[in-house]
Amino acid sequence: QLNMLQAVVAIAIGCFVIGIALAINGAAGHKYGIPFMVQARTAFGFSGTRLPGLVRAVPAVVWFGFQSWIGAGALNAVSATLLGWDNLVVWFVIFQLLQIALSVYGFKGIKWLENVGSVFIIASLIYMFYAVITKFGGAINERITSIEGTWGMPFWGATMLFLGIYSTMMLNVSDYSRELHKNVR
């Protein structure tokens, strides 16, 4: 277990390492406008990028299916609760079509979705914070401050976990940074 200080330090170390990796790996994309696969040619050669491309493509396909399933489940739960209509397969197909339509618009579509979605996410977080504090208030404060924590393996495990969450972004940052020139005005 980690106490609050240890959790914050683990996140800070993770953010520092992620920031360094994003800056180094994104520089080529920003400067030369090249995506990850072109950047990978410097290390693996033209034909050698097939394996890293496959290693990147297989999880992407699995992740697309996983996101579609989770998103469809969320839409199905909302639909079942609000409308009384429950059909996970239909929501799965609808959610996949929505993701495909979003990908057609590229970064502009993602930017639009993030702008719209951020309002709902912030409102949901404020509501959840209010609900938790109202229900558990003082018990949370006592529980957080009473944890001793350790600087051993759980601390470094949490740091690595935080790094692992952003490992894909660290790898693909040149795909994003190459778009920076087009979108900055």
Short mmCIF file of N, CA and C in Angstrom, two decimals:
data_model
loop_
_atom_site.label_atom_id
_atom_site.label_comp_id
_atom_site.label_asym_id
_atom_site.label_seq_id
_atom_site.Cartn_x
_atom_site.Cartn_y
_atom_site.Cartn_z
N GLN A 1 0.82 -1.19 0.00
CA GLN A 1 0.00 0.00 0.00
C GLN A 1 0.86 1.24 0.00
N LEU A 2 0.32 2.30 -0.60
CA LEU A 2 1.01 3.58 -0.63
C LEU A 2 0.19 4.61 0.12
N ASN A 3 0.88 5.50 0.83
CA ASN A 3 0.15 6.62 1.41
C ASN A 3 0.04 7.73 0.36
N MET A 4 -0.57 8.81 0.73
CA MET A 4 -0.83 9.88 -0.23
C MET A 4 0.46 10.47 -0.79
N LEU A 5 1.47 10.72 0.06
CA LEU A 5 2.73 11.27 -0.40
C LEU A 5 3.42 10.34 -1.39
N GLN A 6 3.44 9.06 -1.08
CA GLN A 6 4.09 8.10 -1.97
C GLN A 6 3.37 8.01 -3.31
N ALA A 7 2.04 8.07 -3.30
CA ALA A 7 1.29 8.04 -4.55
C ALA A 7 1.59 9.26 -5.40
N VAL A 8 1.67 10.44 -4.77
CA VAL A 8 1.97 11.66 -5.51
C VAL A 8 3.39 11.62 -6.06
N VAL A 9 4.34 11.13 -5.29
CA VAL A 9 5.73 11.04 -5.76
C VAL A 9 5.83 10.04 -6.92
N ALA A 10 5.13 8.91 -6.83
CA ALA A 10 5.13 7.92 -7.92
C ALA A 10 4.58 8.54 -9.19
N ILE A 11 3.51 9.29 -9.08
CA ILE A 11 2.91 9.95 -10.24
C ILE A 11 3.86 11.02 -10.78
N ALA A 12 4.52 11.76 -9.90
CA ALA A 12 5.46 12.80 -10.34
C ALA A 12 6.64 12.20 -11.09
N ILE A 13 7.18 11.11 -10.59
CA ILE A 13 8.28 10.44 -11.30
C ILE A 13 7.80 9.95 -12.65
N GLY A 14 6.63 9.35 -12.67
CA GLY A 14 6.06 8.87 -13.93
C GLY A 14 5.86 10.00 -14.92
N CYS A 15 5.31 11.12 -14.46
CA CYS A 15 5.09 12.28 -15.35
C CYS A 15 6.41 12.82 -15.89
N PHE A 16 7.42 12.86 -15.05
CA PHE A 16 8.73 13.36 -15.48
C PHE A 16 9.31 12.47 -16.58
N VAL A 17 9.31 11.16 -16.36
CA VAL A 17 9.84 10.23 -17.36
C VAL A 17 9.01 10.29 -18.64
N ILE A 18 7.70 10.35 -18.51
CA ILE A 18 6.82 10.44 -19.68
C ILE A 18 7.10 11.73 -20.45
N GLY A 19 7.26 12.83 -19.75
CA GLY A 19 7.55 14.10 -20.41
C GLY A 19 8.85 14.06 -21.19
N ILE A 20 9.89 13.48 -20.62
CA ILE A 20 11.17 13.35 -21.31
C ILE A 20 11.00 12.48 -22.56
N ALA A 21 10.34 11.33 -22.40
CA ALA A 21 10.15 10.42 -23.54
C ALA A 21 9.30 11.06 -24.63
N LEU A 22 8.26 11.79 -24.26
CA LEU A 22 7.42 12.46 -25.26
C LEU A 22 8.22 13.51 -26.01
N ALA A 23 9.04 14.28 -25.30
CA ALA A 23 9.83 15.33 -25.95
C ALA A 23 10.86 14.73 -26.91
N ILE A 24 11.53 13.68 -26.49
CA ILE A 24 12.57 13.08 -27.34
C ILE A 24 11.94 12.38 -28.54
N ASN A 25 10.95 11.57 -28.31
CA ASN A 25 10.35 10.80 -29.40
C ASN A 25 9.48 11.65 -30.32
N GLY A 26 8.90 12.72 -29.80
CA GLY A 26 8.06 13.58 -30.62
C GLY A 26 8.80 14.60 -31.45
N ALA A 27 10.09 14.79 -31.15
CA ALA A 27 10.86 15.80 -31.87
C ALA A 27 10.94 15.51 -33.37
N ALA A 28 11.15 14.26 -33.74
CA ALA A 28 11.27 13.92 -35.17
C ALA A 28 9.95 14.15 -35.89
N GLY A 29 8.86 13.79 -35.26
CA GLY A 29 7.56 14.01 -35.88
C GLY A 29 7.28 15.49 -36.07
N HIS A 30 7.63 16.29 -35.09
CA HIS A 30 7.39 17.73 -35.18
C HIS A 30 8.31 18.40 -36.21
N LYS A 31 9.59 18.03 -36.17
CA LYS A 31 10.56 18.68 -37.04
C LYS A 31 10.42 18.25 -38.50
N TYR A 32 10.27 16.94 -38.72
CA TYR A 32 10.27 16.42 -40.09
C TYR A 32 8.89 16.01 -40.60
N GLY A 33 7.89 15.98 -39.71
CA GLY A 33 6.54 15.60 -40.12
C GLY A 33 6.39 14.11 -40.41
N ILE A 34 7.18 13.28 -39.74
CA ILE A 34 7.13 11.85 -40.02
C ILE A 34 6.36 11.11 -38.93
N PRO A 35 5.60 10.08 -39.31
CA PRO A 35 4.89 9.27 -38.32
C PRO A 35 5.82 8.23 -37.69
N PHE A 36 5.27 7.46 -36.77
CA PHE A 36 6.05 6.46 -36.03
C PHE A 36 6.71 5.45 -36.97
N MET A 37 5.97 4.94 -37.95
CA MET A 37 6.52 3.88 -38.80
C MET A 37 7.69 4.38 -39.64
N VAL A 38 7.66 5.62 -40.07
CA VAL A 38 8.80 6.18 -40.81
C VAL A 38 9.97 6.38 -39.85
N GLN A 39 9.68 6.82 -38.65
CA GLN A 39 10.72 7.00 -37.64
C GLN A 39 11.35 5.66 -37.28
N ALA A 40 10.55 4.60 -37.26
CA ALA A 40 11.06 3.27 -36.91
C ALA A 40 12.03 2.74 -37.96
N ARG A 41 11.96 3.25 -39.19
CA ARG A 41 12.87 2.78 -40.24
C ARG A 41 14.32 3.08 -39.92
N THR A 42 14.57 4.13 -39.14
CA THR A 42 15.96 4.44 -38.79
C THR A 42 16.57 3.34 -37.93
N ALA A 43 15.76 2.67 -37.15
CA ALA A 43 16.28 1.61 -36.29
C ALA A 43 16.18 0.23 -36.93
N PHE A 44 15.09 -0.01 -37.71
CA PHE A 44 14.83 -1.36 -38.20
C PHE A 44 14.99 -1.52 -39.71
N GLY A 45 15.19 -0.42 -40.45
CA GLY A 45 15.26 -0.51 -41.91
C GLY A 45 13.86 -0.57 -42.51
N PHE A 46 13.81 -0.49 -43.83
CA PHE A 46 12.50 -0.44 -44.50
C PHE A 46 11.73 -1.75 -44.31
N SER A 47 12.35 -2.88 -44.57
CA SER A 47 11.64 -4.15 -44.42
C SER A 47 11.56 -4.57 -42.95
N GLY A 48 12.45 -4.04 -42.13
CA GLY A 48 12.44 -4.40 -40.71
C GLY A 48 11.29 -3.78 -39.93
N THR A 49 10.61 -2.80 -40.51
CA THR A 49 9.49 -2.17 -39.81
C THR A 49 8.22 -3.01 -39.88
N ARG A 50 8.26 -4.09 -40.63
CA ARG A 50 7.07 -4.95 -40.70
C ARG A 50 6.74 -5.56 -39.33
N LEU A 51 7.75 -6.03 -38.63
CA LEU A 51 7.51 -6.62 -37.31
C LEU A 51 7.02 -5.59 -36.29
N PRO A 52 7.69 -4.42 -36.16
CA PRO A 52 7.14 -3.41 -35.24
C PRO A 52 5.74 -2.95 -35.67
N GLY A 53 5.50 -2.89 -36.98
CA GLY A 53 4.16 -2.53 -37.46
C GLY A 53 3.13 -3.54 -37.06
N LEU A 54 3.49 -4.81 -37.14
CA LEU A 54 2.57 -5.88 -36.72
C LEU A 54 2.37 -5.85 -35.22
N VAL A 55 3.46 -5.63 -34.49
CA VAL A 55 3.36 -5.55 -33.03
C VAL A 55 2.47 -4.38 -32.62
N ARG A 56 2.47 -3.34 -33.42
CA ARG A 56 1.62 -2.18 -33.15
C ARG A 56 0.19 -2.40 -33.64
N ALA A 57 0.01 -3.09 -34.74
CA ALA A 57 -1.31 -3.26 -35.35
C ALA A 57 -2.20 -4.23 -34.59
N VAL A 58 -1.64 -5.34 -34.14
CA VAL A 58 -2.47 -6.36 -33.47
C VAL A 58 -3.11 -5.81 -32.20
N PRO A 59 -2.34 -5.18 -31.29
CA PRO A 59 -3.01 -4.59 -30.12
C PRO A 59 -4.00 -3.49 -30.49
N ALA A 60 -3.73 -2.76 -31.57
CA ALA A 60 -4.66 -1.70 -31.99
C ALA A 60 -6.01 -2.29 -32.39
N VAL A 61 -5.99 -3.39 -33.11
CA VAL A 61 -7.24 -4.04 -33.51
C VAL A 61 -7.97 -4.58 -32.28
N VAL A 62 -7.21 -5.23 -31.40
CA VAL A 62 -7.82 -5.76 -30.17
C VAL A 62 -8.37 -4.61 -29.33
N TRP A 63 -7.62 -3.53 -29.21
CA TRP A 63 -8.06 -2.39 -28.41
C TRP A 63 -9.30 -1.74 -29.01
N PHE A 64 -9.38 -1.67 -30.34
CA PHE A 64 -10.57 -1.14 -31.00
C PHE A 64 -11.79 -1.97 -30.63
N GLY A 65 -11.65 -3.29 -30.69
CA GLY A 65 -12.77 -4.16 -30.31
C GLY A 65 -13.12 -4.03 -28.84
N PHE A 66 -12.10 -3.94 -27.98
CA PHE A 66 -12.33 -3.79 -26.55
C PHE A 66 -13.05 -2.49 -26.24
N GLN A 67 -12.58 -1.39 -26.85
CA GLN A 67 -13.24 -0.10 -26.63
C GLN A 67 -14.68 -0.13 -27.13
N SER A 68 -14.89 -0.76 -28.28
CA SER A 68 -16.25 -0.85 -28.81
C SER A 68 -17.15 -1.63 -27.86
N TRP A 69 -16.64 -2.70 -27.30
CA TRP A 69 -17.44 -3.52 -26.39
C TRP A 69 -17.75 -2.77 -25.10
N ILE A 70 -16.76 -2.12 -24.52
CA ILE A 70 -16.97 -1.36 -23.28
C ILE A 70 -17.90 -0.17 -23.54
N GLY A 71 -17.66 0.55 -24.63
CA GLY A 71 -18.54 1.69 -24.98
C GLY A 71 -19.96 1.24 -25.24
N ALA A 72 -20.11 0.13 -25.95
CA ALA A 72 -21.44 -0.41 -26.21
C ALA A 72 -22.12 -0.84 -24.92
N GLY A 73 -21.35 -1.41 -24.02
CA GLY A 73 -21.92 -1.80 -22.72
C GLY A 73 -22.40 -0.59 -21.94
N ALA A 74 -21.63 0.50 -22.00
CA ALA A 74 -22.05 1.73 -21.31
C ALA A 74 -23.31 2.30 -21.94
N LEU A 75 -23.34 2.39 -23.26
CA LEU A 75 -24.54 2.89 -23.95
C LEU A 75 -25.74 1.99 -23.69
N ASN A 76 -25.50 0.68 -23.65
CA ASN A 76 -26.58 -0.26 -23.37
C ASN A 76 -27.13 -0.09 -21.96
N ALA A 77 -26.22 0.14 -21.00
CA ALA A 77 -26.67 0.35 -19.61
C ALA A 77 -27.49 1.62 -19.49
N VAL A 78 -27.04 2.69 -20.16
CA VAL A 78 -27.80 3.95 -20.14
C VAL A 78 -29.14 3.75 -20.83
N SER A 79 -29.13 3.09 -21.97
CA SER A 79 -30.37 2.84 -22.72
C SER A 79 -31.34 1.97 -21.91
N ALA A 80 -30.83 0.95 -21.26
CA ALA A 80 -31.70 0.08 -20.46
C ALA A 80 -32.28 0.83 -19.26
N THR A 81 -31.47 1.69 -18.66
CA THR A 81 -31.93 2.44 -17.49
C THR A 81 -32.93 3.53 -17.87
N LEU A 82 -32.60 4.31 -18.90
CA LEU A 82 -33.45 5.45 -19.25
C LEU A 82 -34.62 5.09 -20.16
N LEU A 83 -34.39 4.18 -21.10
CA LEU A 83 -35.41 3.89 -22.10
C LEU A 83 -36.05 2.51 -21.95
N GLY A 84 -35.41 1.65 -21.17
CA GLY A 84 -35.93 0.30 -21.01
C GLY A 84 -35.60 -0.60 -22.20
N TRP A 85 -34.69 -0.16 -23.09
CA TRP A 85 -34.32 -0.95 -24.26
C TRP A 85 -32.93 -1.51 -24.06
N ASP A 86 -32.79 -2.83 -24.15
CA ASP A 86 -31.54 -3.52 -23.83
C ASP A 86 -31.15 -4.41 -25.00
N ASN A 87 -30.12 -4.00 -25.77
CA ASN A 87 -29.64 -4.82 -26.88
C ASN A 87 -28.16 -4.50 -27.11
N LEU A 88 -27.29 -5.28 -26.48
CA LEU A 88 -25.86 -5.02 -26.51
C LEU A 88 -25.27 -5.15 -27.91
N VAL A 89 -25.74 -6.10 -28.69
CA VAL A 89 -25.19 -6.31 -30.03
C VAL A 89 -25.45 -5.10 -30.92
N VAL A 90 -26.65 -4.55 -30.88
CA VAL A 90 -26.97 -3.37 -31.68
C VAL A 90 -26.11 -2.19 -31.25
N TRP A 91 -25.95 -1.99 -29.95
CA TRP A 91 -25.12 -0.90 -29.46
C TRP A 91 -23.65 -1.10 -29.84
N PHE A 92 -23.20 -2.36 -29.89
CA PHE A 92 -21.83 -2.66 -30.31
C PHE A 92 -21.61 -2.22 -31.75
N VAL A 93 -22.53 -2.55 -32.63
CA VAL A 93 -22.42 -2.16 -34.04
C VAL A 93 -22.49 -0.63 -34.17
N ILE A 94 -23.42 -0.01 -33.46
CA ILE A 94 -23.55 1.46 -33.51
C ILE A 94 -22.28 2.13 -33.02
N PHE A 95 -21.72 1.62 -31.92
CA PHE A 95 -20.51 2.23 -31.37
C PHE A 95 -19.34 2.08 -32.32
N GLN A 96 -19.21 0.91 -32.98
CA GLN A 96 -18.14 0.73 -33.96
C GLN A 96 -18.31 1.70 -35.12
N LEU A 97 -19.53 1.87 -35.60
CA LEU A 97 -19.77 2.81 -36.70
C LEU A 97 -19.44 4.24 -36.28
N LEU A 98 -19.75 4.60 -35.03
CA LEU A 98 -19.39 5.93 -34.53
C LEU A 98 -17.87 6.11 -34.49
N GLN A 99 -17.15 5.08 -34.05
CA GLN A 99 -15.68 5.18 -34.01
C GLN A 99 -15.09 5.28 -35.41
N ILE A 100 -15.66 4.54 -36.36
CA ILE A 100 -15.17 4.61 -37.74
C ILE A 100 -15.44 6.00 -38.31
N ALA A 101 -16.63 6.53 -38.07
CA ALA A 101 -16.95 7.88 -38.55
C ALA A 101 -16.01 8.91 -37.93
N LEU A 102 -15.70 8.75 -36.66
CA LEU A 102 -14.78 9.68 -36.00
C LEU A 102 -13.39 9.59 -36.61
N SER A 103 -12.94 8.38 -36.92
CA SER A 103 -11.59 8.23 -37.49
C SER A 103 -11.49 8.82 -38.89
N VAL A 104 -12.60 8.91 -39.62
CA VAL A 104 -12.58 9.54 -40.94
C VAL A 104 -12.20 11.01 -40.82
N TYR A 105 -12.64 11.67 -39.77
CA TYR A 105 -12.33 13.09 -39.56
C TYR A 105 -10.96 13.31 -38.94
N GLY A 106 -10.28 12.26 -38.54
CA GLY A 106 -8.92 12.36 -38.04
C GLY A 106 -8.81 13.19 -36.77
N PHE A 107 -7.74 13.97 -36.69
CA PHE A 107 -7.47 14.74 -35.47
C PHE A 107 -8.52 15.81 -35.21
N LYS A 108 -9.11 16.36 -36.26
CA LYS A 108 -10.16 17.36 -36.06
C LYS A 108 -11.38 16.73 -35.39
N GLY A 109 -11.71 15.51 -35.77
CA GLY A 109 -12.82 14.80 -35.15
C GLY A 109 -12.54 14.47 -33.69
N ILE A 110 -11.30 14.06 -33.42
CA ILE A 110 -10.92 13.75 -32.04
C ILE A 110 -10.95 15.02 -31.19
N LYS A 111 -10.45 16.13 -31.76
CA LYS A 111 -10.47 17.40 -31.03
C LYS A 111 -11.90 17.81 -30.70
N TRP A 112 -12.80 17.68 -31.66
CA TRP A 112 -14.20 18.03 -31.44
C TRP A 112 -14.80 17.15 -30.34
N LEU A 113 -14.55 15.83 -30.42
CA LEU A 113 -15.10 14.91 -29.43
C LEU A 113 -14.54 15.20 -28.04
N GLU A 114 -13.26 15.52 -27.95
CA GLU A 114 -12.67 15.85 -26.64
C GLU A 114 -13.28 17.13 -26.07
N ASN A 115 -13.54 18.12 -26.91
CA ASN A 115 -14.16 19.35 -26.43
C ASN A 115 -15.56 19.10 -25.90
N VAL A 116 -16.33 18.30 -26.59
CA VAL A 116 -17.69 17.98 -26.15
C VAL A 116 -17.65 17.06 -24.93
N GLY A 117 -16.82 16.03 -25.01
CA GLY A 117 -16.75 15.05 -23.93
C GLY A 117 -16.19 15.61 -22.64
N SER A 118 -15.30 16.59 -22.73
CA SER A 118 -14.69 17.12 -21.51
C SER A 118 -15.73 17.77 -20.60
N VAL A 119 -16.76 18.36 -21.18
CA VAL A 119 -17.83 18.97 -20.37
C VAL A 119 -18.53 17.89 -19.55
N PHE A 120 -18.86 16.77 -20.20
CA PHE A 120 -19.54 15.69 -19.50
C PHE A 120 -18.63 15.02 -18.47
N ILE A 121 -17.35 14.87 -18.80
CA ILE A 121 -16.42 14.24 -17.88
C ILE A 121 -16.24 15.10 -16.63
N ILE A 122 -16.05 16.39 -16.81
CA ILE A 122 -15.87 17.29 -15.66
C ILE A 122 -17.13 17.31 -14.81
N ALA A 123 -18.30 17.39 -15.45
CA ALA A 123 -19.56 17.38 -14.69
C ALA A 123 -19.72 16.08 -13.92
N SER A 124 -19.36 14.95 -14.53
CA SER A 124 -19.46 13.66 -13.84
C SER A 124 -18.49 13.58 -12.67
N LEU A 125 -17.27 14.07 -12.86
CA LEU A 125 -16.30 14.05 -11.77
C LEU A 125 -16.73 14.92 -10.60
N ILE A 126 -17.29 16.08 -10.90
CA ILE A 126 -17.78 16.96 -9.83
C ILE A 126 -18.91 16.27 -9.07
N TYR A 127 -19.82 15.65 -9.80
CA TYR A 127 -20.93 14.93 -9.14
C TYR A 127 -20.40 13.78 -8.29
N MET A 128 -19.46 12.99 -8.83
CA MET A 128 -18.93 11.85 -8.06
C MET A 128 -18.19 12.34 -6.83
N PHE A 129 -17.41 13.41 -6.95
CA PHE A 129 -16.71 13.97 -5.80
C PHE A 129 -17.71 14.41 -4.73
N TYR A 130 -18.75 15.11 -5.15
CA TYR A 130 -19.78 15.55 -4.22
C TYR A 130 -20.46 14.35 -3.54
N ALA A 131 -20.81 13.33 -4.32
CA ALA A 131 -21.50 12.15 -3.77
C ALA A 131 -20.61 11.41 -2.77
N VAL A 132 -19.34 11.25 -3.08
CA VAL A 132 -18.43 10.53 -2.18
C VAL A 132 -18.21 11.32 -0.89
N ILE A 133 -17.96 12.62 -1.01
CA ILE A 133 -17.73 13.44 0.18
C ILE A 133 -18.99 13.49 1.04
N THR A 134 -20.16 13.60 0.41
CA THR A 134 -21.41 13.65 1.16
C THR A 134 -21.65 12.35 1.92
N LYS A 135 -21.36 11.23 1.26
CA LYS A 135 -21.65 9.93 1.89
C LYS A 135 -20.57 9.50 2.88
N PHE A 136 -19.29 9.70 2.52
CA PHE A 136 -18.22 9.14 3.35
C PHE A 136 -17.37 10.18 4.06
N GLY A 137 -17.41 11.43 3.66
CA GLY A 137 -16.73 12.56 4.27
C GLY A 137 -15.52 12.28 5.13
N GLY A 138 -15.70 12.28 6.43
CA GLY A 138 -14.61 12.15 7.38
C GLY A 138 -13.94 10.78 7.36
N ALA A 139 -14.67 9.75 7.01
CA ALA A 139 -14.09 8.41 6.98
C ALA A 139 -12.98 8.31 5.94
N ILE A 140 -13.11 9.02 4.84
CA ILE A 140 -12.09 9.01 3.81
C ILE A 140 -10.82 9.69 4.32
N ASN A 141 -10.96 10.82 4.97
CA ASN A 141 -9.81 11.54 5.50
C ASN A 141 -9.05 10.68 6.51
N GLU A 142 -9.75 10.00 7.40
CA GLU A 142 -9.09 9.14 8.38
C GLU A 142 -8.39 7.97 7.71
N ARG A 143 -9.02 7.40 6.70
CA ARG A 143 -8.45 6.25 6.00
C ARG A 143 -7.19 6.64 5.22
N ILE A 144 -7.20 7.78 4.58
CA ILE A 144 -6.05 8.21 3.77
C ILE A 144 -4.86 8.57 4.66
N THR A 145 -5.10 9.27 5.73
CA THR A 145 -3.99 9.71 6.58
C THR A 145 -3.45 8.61 7.49
N SER A 146 -4.16 7.52 7.67
CA SER A 146 -3.70 6.47 8.57
C SER A 146 -2.86 5.41 7.87
N ILE A 147 -2.70 5.47 6.56
CA ILE A 147 -1.91 4.47 5.83
C ILE A 147 -0.43 4.77 5.99
N GLU A 148 0.34 3.74 6.35
CA GLU A 148 1.79 3.93 6.52
C GLU A 148 2.50 3.91 5.18
N GLY A 149 2.25 2.92 4.38
CA GLY A 149 2.86 2.84 3.05
C GLY A 149 4.29 2.36 3.09
N THR A 150 4.82 2.09 1.91
CA THR A 150 6.19 1.61 1.78
C THR A 150 6.84 2.23 0.54
N TRP A 151 8.15 2.43 0.61
CA TRP A 151 8.89 2.95 -0.53
C TRP A 151 9.52 1.82 -1.32
N GLY A 152 9.14 0.60 -1.02
CA GLY A 152 9.71 -0.58 -1.69
C GLY A 152 9.03 -0.90 -3.01
N MET A 153 8.81 -2.18 -3.23
CA MET A 153 8.25 -2.66 -4.50
C MET A 153 6.87 -2.09 -4.83
N PRO A 154 5.98 -1.94 -3.86
CA PRO A 154 4.68 -1.34 -4.23
C PRO A 154 4.82 0.08 -4.80
N PHE A 155 5.77 0.85 -4.27
CA PHE A 155 5.99 2.20 -4.78
C PHE A 155 6.50 2.15 -6.22
N TRP A 156 7.50 1.33 -6.48
CA TRP A 156 8.05 1.24 -7.84
C TRP A 156 7.06 0.56 -8.78
N GLY A 157 6.26 -0.34 -8.25
CA GLY A 157 5.20 -0.94 -9.06
C GLY A 157 4.18 0.09 -9.50
N ALA A 158 3.82 0.99 -8.59
CA ALA A 158 2.88 2.06 -8.94
C ALA A 158 3.50 3.01 -9.96
N THR A 159 4.78 3.29 -9.82
CA THR A 159 5.46 4.16 -10.78
C THR A 159 5.47 3.51 -12.16
N MET A 160 5.78 2.23 -12.22
CA MET A 160 5.80 1.52 -13.50
C MET A 160 4.40 1.40 -14.09
N LEU A 161 3.42 1.24 -13.23
CA LEU A 161 2.03 1.18 -13.69
C LEU A 161 1.64 2.49 -14.36
N PHE A 162 2.01 3.59 -13.75
CA PHE A 162 1.71 4.90 -14.33
C PHE A 162 2.41 5.07 -15.66
N LEU A 163 3.66 4.62 -15.76
CA LEU A 163 4.39 4.68 -17.02
C LEU A 163 3.73 3.78 -18.07
N GLY A 164 3.29 2.62 -17.67
CA GLY A 164 2.68 1.67 -18.60
C GLY A 164 1.40 2.20 -19.21
N ILE A 165 0.66 2.98 -18.45
CA ILE A 165 -0.59 3.54 -18.96
C ILE A 165 -0.30 4.43 -20.17
N TYR A 166 0.80 5.15 -20.15
CA TYR A 166 1.12 6.10 -21.21
C TYR A 166 2.17 5.58 -22.19
N SER A 167 2.51 4.30 -22.13
CA SER A 167 3.56 3.77 -23.01
C SER A 167 3.16 3.87 -24.48
N THR A 168 1.90 3.66 -24.80
CA THR A 168 1.47 3.77 -26.19
C THR A 168 1.62 5.20 -26.68
N MET A 169 1.27 6.16 -25.84
CA MET A 169 1.41 7.56 -26.24
C MET A 169 2.88 7.92 -26.43
N MET A 170 3.75 7.38 -25.58
CA MET A 170 5.18 7.66 -25.74
C MET A 170 5.68 7.11 -27.07
N LEU A 171 5.17 5.96 -27.48
CA LEU A 171 5.58 5.35 -28.73
C LEU A 171 5.03 6.11 -29.93
N ASN A 172 3.79 6.53 -29.87
CA ASN A 172 3.11 7.13 -31.01
C ASN A 172 3.11 8.65 -31.01
N VAL A 173 3.89 9.29 -30.18
CA VAL A 173 3.83 10.75 -30.06
C VAL A 173 4.19 11.45 -31.36
N SER A 174 5.05 10.85 -32.18
CA SER A 174 5.40 11.51 -33.44
C SER A 174 4.20 11.55 -34.39
N ASP A 175 3.27 10.61 -34.25
CA ASP A 175 2.04 10.66 -35.05
C ASP A 175 1.22 11.90 -34.70
N TYR A 176 1.28 12.30 -33.44
CA TYR A 176 0.55 13.49 -32.99
C TYR A 176 1.34 14.77 -33.25
N SER A 177 2.63 14.75 -32.92
CA SER A 177 3.44 15.97 -33.02
C SER A 177 3.62 16.40 -34.47
N ARG A 178 3.53 15.50 -35.42
CA ARG A 178 3.67 15.90 -36.83
C ARG A 178 2.48 16.72 -37.29
N GLU A 179 1.36 16.61 -36.59
CA GLU A 179 0.17 17.39 -36.93
C GLU A 179 0.20 18.79 -36.32
N LEU A 180 1.18 19.06 -35.49
CA LEU A 180 1.22 20.32 -34.76
C LEU A 180 1.33 21.53 -35.69
N HIS A 181 2.13 21.43 -36.72
CA HIS A 181 2.28 22.55 -37.66
C HIS A 181 0.98 22.88 -38.36
N LYS A 182 0.18 21.86 -38.67
CA LYS A 182 -1.06 22.06 -39.41
C LYS A 182 -2.13 22.71 -38.55
N ASN A 183 -2.10 22.44 -37.25
CA ASN A 183 -3.19 22.89 -36.38
C ASN A 183 -2.88 24.15 -35.58
N VAL A 184 -1.64 24.60 -35.57
CA VAL A 184 -1.28 25.79 -34.82
C VAL A 184 -1.53 27.01 -35.70
N ARG A 185 -2.30 27.96 -35.18
CA ARG A 185 -2.57 29.17 -35.96
C ARG A 185 -2.43 30.37 -35.07
#
